[in-house]
Amino acid sequence: MTDNTLSLAEITPELMTKASEGTFTDLIGLRFTEVSPDRVRGEWEVRPQLHQPAGIQNGGVYCTVIETLASVGAGVWFGERGSVVGVNNNTDFLRAVREGILTGEATPIHRGRSQQLWVVVITDAEGRAVARGQVRLQNLAA
């Protein structure tokens, strides 16, 4: 890590979680459990601070997790060629959740010269899908 920029080339889940300290993803409690060019996984605990007024997980948390996991995976894959930025996040909310541990898993659908498309599925402890999203990312050459 130099000049506050994290190189994603040799990143581990532990290093990615550490690098996220003090950021929005840290605020929501996202912990990375797998980081590779082909899959990124993370988990967090649903707690009252992350609820909407109706007492269920706020959809913005899902959007944040989906954007984060897809961006990390896309960045790891693109590597030293440059950086990536999200240009579209489309998230569907499937099941209300009030508590528990949720897991997100990002995998690529398309990785091209100028753009990538990643899908992220968020599941509960029983393996049920609670949200699904996809993120389109622009590859920016170094």
XYZ file of N, CA and C in Angstrom:
426
model
N 0.842 -1.157 0.000
C 0.000 0.000 0.000
C 0.896 1.232 0.000
N 0.696 2.115 -0.985
C 1.460 3.349 -1.051
C 0.514 4.502 -1.295
N 0.796 5.630 -0.679
C -0.022 6.828 -0.855
C -1.506 6.540 -0.647
N -1.838 5.736 0.351
C -3.217 5.379 0.683
C -3.930 4.630 -0.432
N -3.205 4.074 -1.396
C -3.801 3.310 -2.478
C -3.483 1.838 -2.255
N -4.510 1.020 -2.254
C -4.342 -0.409 -2.021
C -4.147 -1.133 -3.347
N -3.063 -1.885 -3.479
C -2.865 -2.723 -4.649
C -3.693 -3.985 -4.456
N -4.529 -4.291 -5.417
C -5.401 -5.456 -5.295
C -4.749 -6.729 -5.831
N -3.528 -6.625 -6.329
C -2.880 -7.776 -6.956
C -2.708 -8.955 -6.011
N -2.289 -8.717 -4.786
C -2.011 -9.790 -3.833
C -2.923 -9.710 -2.609
N -4.114 -9.205 -2.768
C -5.003 -8.937 -1.633
C -5.565 -10.239 -1.056
N -5.700 -10.261 0.256
C -6.355 -11.368 0.954
C -7.626 -10.822 1.601
N -8.530 -11.682 2.006
C -9.727 -11.191 2.704
C -9.374 -10.370 3.946
N -8.369 -10.825 4.681
C -7.977 -10.113 5.904
C -7.430 -8.718 5.584
N -6.594 -8.633 4.547
C -6.046 -7.333 4.154
C -7.135 -6.406 3.618
N -8.088 -6.956 2.876
C -9.172 -6.131 2.338
C -10.040 -5.605 3.465
N -10.333 -6.437 4.456
C -11.113 -5.993 5.618
C -10.344 -4.914 6.367
N -9.046 -5.116 6.546
C -8.204 -4.131 7.238
C -8.160 -2.816 6.458
N -8.031 -2.901 5.138
C -7.965 -1.705 4.300
C -9.277 -0.923 4.320
N -10.358 -1.587 4.657
C -11.675 -0.947 4.678
C -11.976 -0.252 6.000
N -11.087 -0.399 6.981
C -11.329 0.246 8.272
C -11.507 1.749 8.092
N -12.541 2.278 8.741
C -12.825 3.704 8.666
C -13.637 4.120 7.458
N -14.023 3.160 6.598
C -14.829 3.478 5.417
C -16.291 3.121 5.667
N -17.123 3.419 4.683
C -18.549 3.116 4.795
C -18.802 1.623 4.976
N -18.051 0.787 4.265
C -18.248 -0.660 4.415
C -17.873 -1.129 5.814
N -16.906 -0.466 6.440
C -16.560 -0.761 7.834
C -17.716 -0.361 8.744
N -18.327 0.772 8.452
C -19.447 1.262 9.251
C -20.605 0.258 9.270
N -20.864 -0.385 8.138
C -21.955 -1.371 8.110
C -21.511 -2.732 8.615
N -20.204 -2.916 8.826
C -19.705 -4.165 9.400
C -19.341 -5.240 8.400
N -19.131 -4.883 7.139
C -18.789 -5.882 6.127
C -17.387 -6.437 6.371
N -17.306 -7.782 6.432
C -16.037 -8.493 6.573
C -15.843 -9.368 5.334
N -14.696 -9.239 4.699
C -14.405 -10.042 3.518
C -13.976 -11.440 3.950
N -14.506 -12.463 3.275
C -14.169 -13.844 3.611
C -13.476 -14.578 2.463
N -13.558 -14.018 1.249
C -12.869 -14.590 0.088
C -12.663 -13.473 -0.920
N -11.456 -13.398 -1.461
C -11.154 -12.399 -2.484
C -10.302 -13.065 -3.555
N -10.823 -13.111 -4.782
C -10.072 -13.637 -5.917
C -10.586 -12.948 -7.180
N -9.908 -13.136 -8.307
C -10.390 -12.533 -9.551
C -11.720 -13.120 -10.025
N -12.096 -14.284 -9.491
C -13.297 -14.964 -9.953
C -14.441 -14.988 -8.951
N -14.163 -14.592 -7.702
C -15.233 -14.580 -6.699
C -14.786 -13.746 -5.501
N -15.728 -12.948 -5.001
C -15.506 -12.212 -3.761
C -16.694 -12.485 -2.866
N -16.403 -12.824 -1.609
C -17.455 -13.087 -0.625
C -17.228 -12.215 0.599
N -18.335 -11.832 1.213
C -18.266 -11.069 2.452
C -19.516 -11.313 3.266
N -19.452 -10.950 4.541
C -20.608 -11.142 5.417
C -20.710 -9.992 6.399
N -21.912 -9.805 6.916
C -22.160 -8.797 7.942
C -23.369 -9.212 8.753
N -23.488 -8.615 9.919
C -24.604 -8.912 10.809
C -25.664 -7.817 10.675
N -26.890 -8.240 10.449
C -28.006 -7.299 10.429
C -28.265 -6.881 11.872
N -28.276 -5.583 12.102
C -28.496 -5.062 13.452
C -29.394 -3.835 13.353
N -30.005 -3.421 14.448
C -30.976 -2.314 14.405
C -30.444 -1.033 13.763
N -29.158 -0.744 13.891
C -28.595 0.465 13.283
C -28.648 0.427 11.762
N -28.820 -0.758 11.190
C -28.881 -0.915 9.736
C -30.308 -1.110 9.235
N -31.285 -0.963 10.133
C -32.693 -1.125 9.761
C -33.244 0.147 9.147
N -34.286 -0.020 8.351
C -35.128 1.101 7.950
C -36.211 1.254 9.021
N -37.034 2.296 8.991
C -38.032 2.495 10.048
C -38.990 1.313 10.266
N -39.202 0.480 9.248
C -40.089 -0.673 9.388
C -39.440 -1.819 10.150
N -38.177 -1.664 10.558
C -37.521 -2.697 11.354
C -36.887 -3.812 10.555
N -36.606 -3.571 9.272
C -35.933 -4.567 8.431
C -34.667 -3.948 7.840
N -33.785 -4.813 7.351
C -32.523 -4.367 6.742
C -32.801 -3.300 5.688
N -32.106 -2.183 5.784
C -32.250 -1.106 4.814
C -31.692 -1.551 3.466
N -32.415 -1.287 2.394
C -31.979 -1.684 1.062
C -30.672 -1.058 0.637
N -30.359 0.105 1.186
C -29.094 0.748 0.855
C -27.896 -0.073 1.299
N -28.065 -0.861 2.346
C -26.980 -1.738 2.791
C -26.725 -2.797 1.723
N -27.802 -3.357 1.174
C -27.635 -4.338 0.102
C -26.906 -3.709 -1.082
N -27.327 -2.511 -1.480
C -26.684 -1.825 -2.605
C -25.199 -1.608 -2.334
N -24.866 -1.216 -1.116
C -23.472 -0.992 -0.740
C -22.660 -2.273 -0.820
N -23.188 -3.353 -0.265
C -22.470 -4.629 -0.288
C -22.299 -5.105 -1.731
N -23.335 -4.998 -2.522
C -23.275 -5.445 -3.918
C -22.232 -4.641 -4.687
N -22.248 -3.332 -4.550
C -21.261 -2.472 -5.218
C -19.852 -2.798 -4.754
N -19.675 -2.986 -3.469
C -18.349 -3.225 -2.900
C -17.772 -4.559 -3.356
N -18.543 -5.625 -3.229
C -18.019 -6.942 -3.598
C -17.703 -7.014 -5.086
N -18.591 -6.478 -5.929
C -18.344 -6.487 -7.374
C -17.124 -5.643 -7.726
N -16.990 -4.483 -7.107
C -15.869 -3.594 -7.409
C -14.535 -4.213 -7.003
N -14.510 -4.860 -5.857
C -13.273 -5.503 -5.420
C -12.900 -6.619 -6.388
N -13.854 -7.465 -6.748
C -13.564 -8.550 -7.689
C -13.091 -8.031 -9.037
N -13.772 -7.013 -9.541
C -13.398 -6.438 -10.832
C -12.007 -5.826 -10.762
N -11.706 -5.156 -9.647
C -10.393 -4.550 -9.477
C -9.282 -5.572 -9.368
N -9.552 -6.656 -8.661
C -8.555 -7.723 -8.536
C -8.283 -8.331 -9.901
N -9.340 -8.575 -10.673
C -9.154 -9.161 -12.006
C -8.397 -8.204 -12.928
N -8.749 -6.909 -12.918
C -8.113 -5.932 -13.811
C -6.668 -5.675 -13.385
N -6.417 -5.757 -12.097
C -5.059 -5.722 -11.555
C -4.268 -4.480 -11.914
N -3.019 -4.695 -12.299
C -2.091 -3.599 -12.559
C -2.372 -2.870 -13.869
N -3.343 -3.347 -14.641
C -3.672 -2.663 -15.892
C -4.314 -1.309 -15.643
N -4.834 -1.092 -14.428
C -5.475 0.181 -14.111
C -6.429 0.034 -12.949
N -7.525 0.752 -13.000
C -8.526 0.697 -11.940
C -9.908 0.541 -12.564
N -10.893 0.282 -11.722
C -12.265 0.134 -12.196
C -13.175 1.073 -11.399
N -14.244 1.510 -12.039
C -15.257 2.322 -11.365
C -16.629 1.788 -11.753
N -17.525 1.763 -10.781
C -18.887 1.334 -11.052
C -19.628 2.385 -11.866
N -20.393 1.930 -12.857
C -21.206 2.853 -13.656
C -22.691 2.543 -13.561
N -23.041 1.384 -13.004
C -24.448 1.055 -12.799
C -24.556 -0.024 -11.731
N -25.503 0.153 -10.817
C -25.797 -0.836 -9.775
C -27.301 -1.033 -9.798
N -27.723 -2.252 -10.097
C -29.143 -2.582 -10.141
C -29.382 -3.658 -9.096
N -30.158 -3.329 -8.055
C -30.348 -4.239 -6.933
C -31.821 -4.576 -6.750
N -32.119 -5.862 -6.603
C -33.470 -6.336 -6.315
C -33.519 -6.847 -4.883
N -34.548 -6.468 -4.151
C -34.758 -6.908 -2.773
C -35.794 -8.023 -2.792
N -35.425 -9.191 -2.269
C -36.261 -10.379 -2.423
C -36.955 -10.828 -1.149
N -36.335 -10.612 0.006
C -36.863 -11.137 1.259
C -36.491 -10.192 2.384
N -37.455 -9.865 3.241
C -37.186 -8.990 4.387
C -36.372 -9.737 5.440
N -35.397 -9.027 6.019
C -34.547 -9.613 7.050
C -34.486 -8.648 8.229
N -34.685 -9.182 9.433
C -34.639 -8.368 10.650
C -33.373 -8.577 11.474
N -32.773 -9.758 11.343
C -31.578 -10.081 12.137
C -30.841 -11.226 11.483
N -29.620 -11.448 11.969
C -28.834 -12.583 11.489
C -27.634 -12.158 10.674
N -26.885 -13.157 10.241
C -25.703 -12.945 9.413
C -26.107 -13.139 7.957
N -25.738 -12.178 7.123
C -25.974 -12.277 5.686
C -24.635 -12.411 4.973
N -24.653 -13.137 3.855
C -23.456 -13.375 3.061
C -23.712 -12.928 1.636
N -22.755 -12.204 1.081
C -22.819 -11.810 -0.326
C -21.730 -12.504 -1.106
N -22.067 -12.911 -2.335
C -21.089 -13.552 -3.210
C -21.162 -12.916 -4.589
N -20.026 -12.366 -5.028
C -19.933 -11.719 -6.336
C -19.173 -12.607 -7.304
N -19.713 -12.761 -8.515
C -19.045 -13.512 -9.573
C -19.220 -12.758 -10.887
N -18.243 -12.885 -11.790
C -18.332 -12.157 -13.059
C -19.274 -12.834 -14.043
N -19.964 -12.006 -14.806
C -20.763 -12.472 -15.933
C -20.003 -12.204 -17.230
N -19.348 -11.029 -17.264
C -18.597 -10.610 -18.457
C -17.406 -9.775 -18.011
N -16.239 -10.068 -18.588
C -15.044 -9.262 -18.328
C -14.411 -8.943 -19.672
N -14.613 -7.719 -20.101
C -14.115 -7.314 -21.408
C -12.992 -6.305 -21.321
N -12.606 -5.816 -22.483
C -11.513 -4.856 -22.568
C -11.862 -3.543 -21.873
N -13.110 -3.079 -22.022
C -13.460 -1.770 -21.460
C -14.456 -1.839 -20.306
N -15.218 -2.909 -20.198
C -16.210 -3.010 -19.122
C -16.287 -4.422 -18.571
N -16.844 -4.494 -17.355
C -17.122 -5.772 -16.708
C -18.551 -5.743 -16.183
N -19.155 -6.922 -16.057
C -20.472 -7.065 -15.451
C -20.380 -8.182 -14.417
N -20.735 -7.847 -13.171
C -20.681 -8.809 -12.070
C -22.067 -8.962 -11.476
N -22.393 -10.173 -11.033
C -23.642 -10.431 -10.322
C -23.293 -10.760 -8.872
N -24.147 -10.296 -7.971
C -23.948 -10.547 -6.539
C -25.258 -11.081 -5.967
N -25.167 -12.185 -5.233
C -26.330 -12.758 -4.566
C -26.071 -12.706 -3.064
N -27.045 -12.180 -2.338
C -26.962 -12.108 -0.880
C -27.914 -13.141 -0.304
N -27.393 -13.974 0.595
C -28.190 -15.041 1.191
C -28.179 -14.937 2.709
N -29.200 -15.538 3.319
C -29.266 -15.595 4.781
C -28.609 -16.888 5.266
N -28.640 -17.121 6.567
C -27.981 -18.288 7.156
C -28.566 -19.609 6.659
N -29.811 -19.582 6.185
C -30.444 -20.799 5.643
C -30.168 -20.971 4.151
N -29.378 -20.065 3.559
C -29.054 -20.171 2.142
C -30.107 -19.586 1.218
N -31.099 -18.897 1.781
C -32.145 -18.287 0.946
C -31.671 -16.955 0.394
N -31.941 -16.710 -0.877
C -31.594 -15.424 -1.475
C -32.470 -14.335 -0.869
N -31.847 -13.258 -0.394
C -32.590 -12.130 0.173
C -32.459 -10.886 -0.696
N -31.418 -10.826 -1.523
C -31.237 -9.731 -2.469
C -30.309 -10.208 -3.577
N -30.439 -9.546 -4.721
C -29.598 -9.877 -5.874
C -29.325 -8.593 -6.621
N -28.111 -8.437 -7.094
C -27.798 -7.242 -7.858
C -26.743 -7.510 -8.893
N -26.630 -6.563 -9.803
C -25.539 -6.637 -10.753
C -24.937 -5.252 -10.891
N -23.634 -5.242 -11.119
C -22.886 -3.996 -11.216
C -22.097 -4.017 -12.520
N -22.256 -2.947 -13.294
C -21.460 -2.750 -14.503
C -20.328 -1.807 -14.127
N -19.114 -2.172 -14.506
C -17.925 -1.405 -14.135
C -17.136 -1.037 -15.376
N -16.564 0.161 -15.351
C -15.703 0.630 -16.427
C -14.255 0.347 -16.056
N -13.500 -0.248 -16.967
C -12.071 -0.478 -16.780
C -11.334 0.776 -17.228
N -10.542 1.354 -16.337
C -9.775 2.565 -16.637
C -8.294 2.204 -16.714
N -7.715 2.340 -17.892
C -6.311 1.986 -18.069
C -5.420 2.872 -17.211
N -4.319 2.298 -16.752
C -3.358 3.045 -15.919
C -2.750 4.192 -16.704
